[in-house]
PDB file of N, CA and C in Angstrom:
ATOM      1  N   UNK D   1     -87.851 -25.578  28.416  1.00 45.00           N
ATOM      2  CA  UNK D   1     -86.562 -26.202  28.629  1.00 45.00           C
ATOM      3  C   UNK D   1     -85.978 -25.683  29.943  1.00 45.00           C
ATOM      4  N   UNK D   2     -85.428 -26.597  30.718  1.00 47.00           N
ATOM      5  CA  UNK D   2     -84.871 -26.249  32.015  1.00 47.00           C
ATOM      6  C   UNK D   2     -83.433 -25.768  31.878  1.00 47.00           C
ATOM      7  N   UNK D   3     -83.023 -24.864  32.767  1.00 50.00           N
ATOM      8  CA  UNK D   3     -81.644 -24.384  32.776  1.00 50.00           C
ATOM      9  C   UNK D   3     -80.754 -25.254  33.646  1.00 50.00           C
ATOM     10  N   UNK D   4     -81.332 -26.267  34.283  1.00 51.00           N
ATOM     11  CA  UNK D   4     -80.528 -27.150  35.137  1.00 51.00           C
ATOM     12  C   UNK D   4     -79.452 -27.837  34.313  1.00 51.00           C
ATOM     13  N   UNK D   5     -78.213 -27.756  34.774  1.00 51.00           N
ATOM     14  CA  UNK D   5     -77.118 -28.431  34.084  1.00 51.00           C
ATOM     15  C   UNK D   5     -76.489 -27.623  32.966  1.00 51.00           C
ATOM     16  N   UNK D   6     -76.908 -26.372  32.787  1.00 50.00           N
ATOM     17  CA  UNK D   6     -76.322 -25.540  31.736  1.00 50.00           C
ATOM     18  C   UNK D   6     -75.042 -24.847  32.189  1.00 50.00           C
ATOM     19  N   UNK D   7     -74.595 -25.160  33.377  1.00 51.00           N
ATOM     20  CA  UNK D   7     -73.375 -24.555  33.892  1.00 51.00           C
ATOM     21  C   UNK D   7     -72.616 -25.581  34.710  1.00 51.00           C
ATOM     22  N   UNK D   8     -71.347 -25.311  34.934  1.00 52.00           N
ATOM     23  CA  UNK D   8     -70.496 -26.218  35.700  1.00 52.00           C
ATOM     24  C   UNK D   8     -70.554 -25.885  37.177  1.00 52.00           C
ATOM     25  N   UNK D   9     -70.486 -26.904  37.967  1.00 51.00           N
ATOM     26  CA  UNK D   9     -70.324 -26.712  39.406  1.00 51.00           C
ATOM     27  C   UNK D   9     -68.936 -27.226  39.752  1.00 51.00           C
ATOM     28  N   UNK D  10     -67.990 -26.323  39.845  1.00 50.00           N
ATOM     29  CA  UNK D  10     -66.603 -26.674  40.121  1.00 50.00           C
ATOM     30  C   UNK D  10     -66.255 -26.170  41.508  1.00 50.00           C
ATOM     31  N   UNK D  11     -65.655 -27.043  42.293  1.00 52.00           N
ATOM     32  CA  UNK D  11     -65.232 -26.651  43.632  1.00 52.00           C
ATOM     33  C   UNK D  11     -64.076 -25.663  43.515  1.00 52.00           C
ATOM     34  N   UNK D  12     -64.300 -24.451  43.982  1.00 53.00           N
ATOM     35  CA  UNK D  12     -63.276 -23.412  43.853  1.00 53.00           C
ATOM     36  C   UNK D  12     -62.561 -23.151  45.177  1.00 53.00           C
ATOM     37  N   UNK D  13     -62.693 -24.067  46.138  1.00 60.00           N
ATOM     38  CA  UNK D  13     -62.016 -23.881  47.418  1.00 60.00           C
ATOM     39  C   UNK D  13     -60.506 -23.884  47.197  1.00 60.00           C
ATOM     40  N   UNK D  14     -59.856 -22.876  47.748  1.00 63.00           N
ATOM     41  CA  UNK D  14     -58.402 -22.763  47.612  1.00 63.00           C
ATOM     42  C   UNK D  14     -57.783 -22.527  48.965  1.00 63.00           C
ATOM     43  N   UNK D  15     -56.561 -23.017  49.141  1.00 66.00           N
ATOM     44  CA  UNK D  15     -55.877 -22.723  50.398  1.00 66.00           C
ATOM     45  C   UNK D  15     -55.501 -21.242  50.461  1.00 66.00           C
ATOM     46  N   UNK D  16     -55.257 -20.721  51.661  1.00 72.00           N
ATOM     47  CA  UNK D  16     -54.874 -19.311  51.780  1.00 72.00           C
ATOM     48  C   UNK D  16     -53.490 -19.065  51.182  1.00 72.00           C
ATOM     49  N   UNK D  17     -53.287 -17.894  50.587  1.00 78.00           N
ATOM     50  CA  UNK D  17     -51.975 -17.524  50.033  1.00 78.00           C
ATOM     51  C   UNK D  17     -50.988 -17.301  51.178  1.00 78.00           C
ATOM     52  N   UNK D  18     -49.757 -17.714  50.952  1.00 78.00           N
ATOM     53  CA  UNK D  18     -48.705 -17.546  51.963  1.00 78.00           C
ATOM     54  C   UNK D  18     -48.143 -16.130  51.888  1.00 78.00           C
ATOM     55  N   UNK D  19     -47.753 -15.605  53.044  1.00 80.00           N
ATOM     56  CA  UNK D  19     -47.128 -14.286  53.085  1.00 80.00           C
ATOM     57  C   UNK D  19     -45.656 -14.350  52.695  1.00 80.00           C
ATOM     58  N   UNK D  20     -45.061 -15.524  52.766  1.00 74.00           N
ATOM     59  CA  UNK D  20     -43.651 -15.693  52.423  1.00 74.00           C
ATOM     60  C   UNK D  20     -43.243 -17.140  52.623  1.00 74.00           C
ATOM     61  N   UNK D  21     -41.970 -17.441  52.359  1.00 82.00           N
ATOM     62  CA  UNK D  21     -41.490 -18.816  52.504  1.00 82.00           C
ATOM     63  C   UNK D  21     -41.669 -19.304  53.941  1.00 82.00           C
ATOM     64  N   UNK D  22     -41.719 -20.601  54.188  1.00 88.00           N
ATOM     65  CA  UNK D  22     -41.600 -21.684  53.199  1.00 88.00           C
ATOM     66  C   UNK D  22     -42.924 -21.923  52.479  1.00 88.00           C
ATOM     67  N   UNK D  23     -42.831 -22.268  51.223  1.00 89.00           N
ATOM     68  CA  UNK D  23     -44.012 -22.548  50.411  1.00 89.00           C
ATOM     69  C   UNK D  23     -44.203 -24.047  50.259  1.00 89.00           C
ATOM     70  N   UNK D  24     -45.453 -24.460  50.143  1.00 92.00           N
ATOM     71  CA  UNK D  24     -45.750 -25.865  49.864  1.00 92.00           C
ATOM     72  C   UNK D  24     -45.328 -26.160  48.430  1.00 92.00           C
ATOM     73  N   UNK D  25     -44.964 -27.404  48.155  1.00 93.00           N
ATOM     74  CA  UNK D  25     -44.595 -27.727  46.774  1.00 93.00           C
ATOM     75  C   UNK D  25     -45.800 -28.284  46.024  1.00 93.00           C
ATOM     76  N   UNK D  26     -45.796 -28.079  44.735  1.00 94.00           N
ATOM     77  CA  UNK D  26     -46.862 -28.536  43.856  1.00 94.00           C
ATOM     78  C   UNK D  26     -46.914 -30.065  43.887  1.00 94.00           C
ATOM     79  N   UNK D  27     -48.115 -30.619  43.982  1.00 94.00           N
ATOM     80  CA  UNK D  27     -48.250 -32.077  44.030  1.00 94.00           C
ATOM     81  C   UNK D  27     -48.000 -32.718  42.666  1.00 94.00           C
ATOM     82  N   UNK D  28     -47.989 -31.930  41.605  1.00 94.00           N
ATOM     83  CA  UNK D  28     -47.759 -32.477  40.271  1.00 94.00           C
ATOM     84  C   UNK D  28     -46.315 -32.330  39.804  1.00 94.00           C
ATOM     85  N   UNK D  29     -45.743 -31.130  39.941  1.00 96.00           N
ATOM     86  CA  UNK D  29     -44.409 -30.893  39.371  1.00 96.00           C
ATOM     87  C   UNK D  29     -43.339 -30.583  40.421  1.00 96.00           C
ATOM     88  N   UNK D  30     -43.730 -30.492  41.691  1.00 95.00           N
ATOM     89  CA  UNK D  30     -42.807 -30.231  42.804  1.00 95.00           C
ATOM     90  C   UNK D  30     -42.237 -28.813  42.840  1.00 95.00           C
ATOM     91  N   UNK D  31     -42.752 -27.903  42.007  1.00 95.00           N
ATOM     92  CA  UNK D  31     -42.314 -26.505  42.053  1.00 95.00           C
ATOM     93  C   UNK D  31     -42.980 -25.824  43.260  1.00 95.00           C
ATOM     94  N   UNK D  32     -42.391 -24.735  43.760  1.00 93.00           N
ATOM     95  CA  UNK D  32     -43.023 -24.011  44.876  1.00 93.00           C
ATOM     96  C   UNK D  32     -44.377 -23.433  44.453  1.00 93.00           C
ATOM     97  N   UNK D  33     -45.319 -23.449  45.376  1.00 93.00           N
ATOM     98  CA  UNK D  33     -46.635 -22.873  45.111  1.00 93.00           C
ATOM     99  C   UNK D  33     -46.731 -21.516  45.794  1.00 93.00           C
ATOM    100  N   UNK D  34     -47.907 -20.909  45.731  1.00 90.00           N
ATOM    101  CA  UNK D  34     -48.152 -19.644  46.428  1.00 90.00           C
ATOM    102  C   UNK D  34     -48.737 -19.889  47.816  1.00 90.00           C
ATOM    103  N   UNK D  35     -48.803 -21.151  48.232  1.00 91.00           N
ATOM    104  CA  UNK D  35     -49.475 -21.514  49.467  1.00 91.00           C
ATOM    105  C   UNK D  35     -48.482 -21.890  50.562  1.00 91.00           C
ATOM    106  N   UNK D  36     -48.861 -21.708  51.828  1.00 92.00           N
ATOM    107  CA  UNK D  36     -47.937 -22.004  52.925  1.00 92.00           C
ATOM    108  C   UNK D  36     -47.634 -23.491  53.032  1.00 92.00           C
ATOM    109  N   UNK D  37     -46.422 -23.811  53.447  1.00 91.00           N
ATOM    110  CA  UNK D  37     -46.004 -25.199  53.609  1.00 91.00           C
ATOM    111  C   UNK D  37     -46.856 -25.921  54.651  1.00 91.00           C
ATOM    112  N   UNK D  38     -47.402 -25.169  55.597  1.00 90.00           N
ATOM    113  CA  UNK D  38     -48.204 -25.766  56.665  1.00 90.00           C
ATOM    114  C   UNK D  38     -49.592 -26.190  56.190  1.00 90.00           C
ATOM    115  N   UNK D  39     -50.004 -25.784  54.987  1.00 85.00           N
ATOM    116  CA  UNK D  39     -51.332 -26.133  54.484  1.00 85.00           C
ATOM    117  C   UNK D  39     -51.426 -27.634  54.244  1.00 85.00           C
ATOM    118  N   UNK D  40     -52.456 -28.260  54.782  1.00 84.00           N
ATOM    119  CA  UNK D  40     -52.680 -29.693  54.594  1.00 84.00           C
ATOM    120  C   UNK D  40     -53.714 -29.865  53.484  1.00 84.00           C
ATOM    121  N   UNK D  41     -53.297 -30.452  52.399  1.00 86.00           N
ATOM    122  CA  UNK D  41     -54.207 -30.665  51.288  1.00 86.00           C
ATOM    123  C   UNK D  41     -53.456 -30.564  49.971  1.00 86.00           C
ATOM    124  N   UNK D  42     -54.192 -30.623  48.886  1.00 87.00           N
ATOM    125  CA  UNK D  42     -53.590 -30.580  47.563  1.00 87.00           C
ATOM    126  C   UNK D  42     -53.216 -29.141  47.221  1.00 87.00           C
ATOM    127  N   UNK D  43     -51.954 -28.934  46.862  1.00 91.00           N
ATOM    128  CA  UNK D  43     -51.496 -27.607  46.444  1.00 91.00           C
ATOM    129  C   UNK D  43     -50.896 -27.715  45.052  1.00 91.00           C
ATOM    130  N   UNK D  44     -51.214 -26.739  44.215  1.00 92.00           N
ATOM    131  CA  UNK D  44     -50.702 -26.696  42.851  1.00 92.00           C
ATOM    132  C   UNK D  44     -49.993 -25.377  42.621  1.00 92.00           C
ATOM    133  N   UNK D  45     -48.906 -25.404  41.829  1.00 93.00           N
ATOM    134  CA  UNK D  45     -48.234 -24.164  41.458  1.00 93.00           C
ATOM    135  C   UNK D  45     -49.143 -23.423  40.469  1.00 93.00           C
ATOM    136  N   UNK D  46     -48.895 -22.141  40.214  1.00 92.00           N
ATOM    137  CA  UNK D  46     -49.758 -21.390  39.302  1.00 92.00           C
ATOM    138  C   UNK D  46     -49.897 -22.040  37.919  1.00 92.00           C
ATOM    139  N   UNK D  47     -48.822 -22.607  37.393  1.00 94.00           N
ATOM    140  CA  UNK D  47     -48.874 -23.226  36.064  1.00 94.00           C
ATOM    141  C   UNK D  47     -49.774 -24.458  36.076  1.00 94.00           C
ATOM    142  N   UNK D  48     -49.552 -25.353  37.027  1.00 94.00           N
ATOM    143  CA  UNK D  48     -50.364 -26.571  37.099  1.00 94.00           C
ATOM    144  C   UNK D  48     -51.815 -26.247  37.460  1.00 94.00           C
ATOM    145  N   UNK D  49     -52.010 -25.222  38.295  1.00 92.00           N
ATOM    146  CA  UNK D  49     -53.359 -24.801  38.653  1.00 92.00           C
ATOM    147  C   UNK D  49     -54.117 -24.341  37.407  1.00 92.00           C
ATOM    148  N   UNK D  50     -53.451 -23.564  36.566  1.00 93.00           N
ATOM    149  CA  UNK D  50     -54.060 -23.083  35.322  1.00 93.00           C
ATOM    150  C   UNK D  50     -54.348 -24.250  34.384  1.00 93.00           C
ATOM    151  N   UNK D  51     -53.386 -25.169  34.249  1.00 93.00           N
ATOM    152  CA  UNK D  51     -53.581 -26.318  33.357  1.00 93.00           C
ATOM    153  C   UNK D  51     -54.720 -27.209  33.858  1.00 93.00           C
ATOM    154  N   UNK D  52     -54.817 -27.393  35.157  1.00 90.00           N
ATOM    155  CA  UNK D  52     -55.898 -28.201  35.722  1.00 90.00           C
ATOM    156  C   UNK D  52     -57.249 -27.523  35.487  1.00 90.00           C
ATOM    157  N   UNK D  53     -57.291 -26.203  35.622  1.00 90.00           N
ATOM    158  CA  UNK D  53     -58.529 -25.469  35.359  1.00 90.00           C
ATOM    159  C   UNK D  53     -58.941 -25.609  33.903  1.00 90.00           C
ATOM    160  N   UNK D  54     -57.985 -25.560  32.989  1.00 90.00           N
ATOM    161  CA  UNK D  54     -58.282 -25.739  31.567  1.00 90.00           C
ATOM    162  C   UNK D  54     -58.790 -27.154  31.290  1.00 90.00           C
ATOM    163  N   UNK D  55     -58.178 -28.127  31.949  1.00 88.00           N
ATOM    164  CA  UNK D  55     -58.535 -29.528  31.729  1.00 88.00           C
ATOM    165  C   UNK D  55     -59.939 -29.826  32.242  1.00 88.00           C
ATOM    166  N   UNK D  56     -60.316 -29.219  33.369  1.00 86.00           N
ATOM    167  CA  UNK D  56     -61.598 -29.529  33.979  1.00 86.00           C
ATOM    168  C   UNK D  56     -62.702 -28.558  33.605  1.00 86.00           C
ATOM    169  N   UNK D  57     -62.380 -27.547  32.816  1.00 85.00           N
ATOM    170  CA  UNK D  57     -63.380 -26.551  32.432  1.00 85.00           C
ATOM    171  C   UNK D  57     -64.467 -27.191  31.562  1.00 85.00           C
ATOM    172  N   UNK D  58     -65.636 -26.652  31.675  1.00 75.00           N
ATOM    173  CA  UNK D  58     -66.747 -27.136  30.841  1.00 75.00           C
ATOM    174  C   UNK D  58     -66.505 -26.732  29.391  1.00 75.00           C
ATOM    175  N   UNK D  59     -66.825 -27.601  28.513  1.00 66.00           N
ATOM    176  CA  UNK D  59     -66.753 -27.251  27.095  1.00 66.00           C
ATOM    177  C   UNK D  59     -68.159 -27.223  26.544  1.00 66.00           C
ATOM    178  N   UNK D  60     -68.372 -26.389  25.577  1.00 57.00           N
ATOM    179  CA  UNK D  60     -69.665 -26.396  24.951  1.00 57.00           C
ATOM    180  C   UNK D  60     -70.284 -25.076  25.002  1.00 57.00           C
TER     181      UNK D  60
END
């Protein structure tokens, strides 16, 4: 039996943490994130980031 596919391949790329304000707002709930406002891309607050990780986690 092959081990191929027995694990998840999840993109874990994250923007750099901000040293201080201004912070980017969460794309889901609009709360401040831990990421700099200048970051271009999807940013999630810690709560939404955790919920998204739970939602996309492999089950089984």
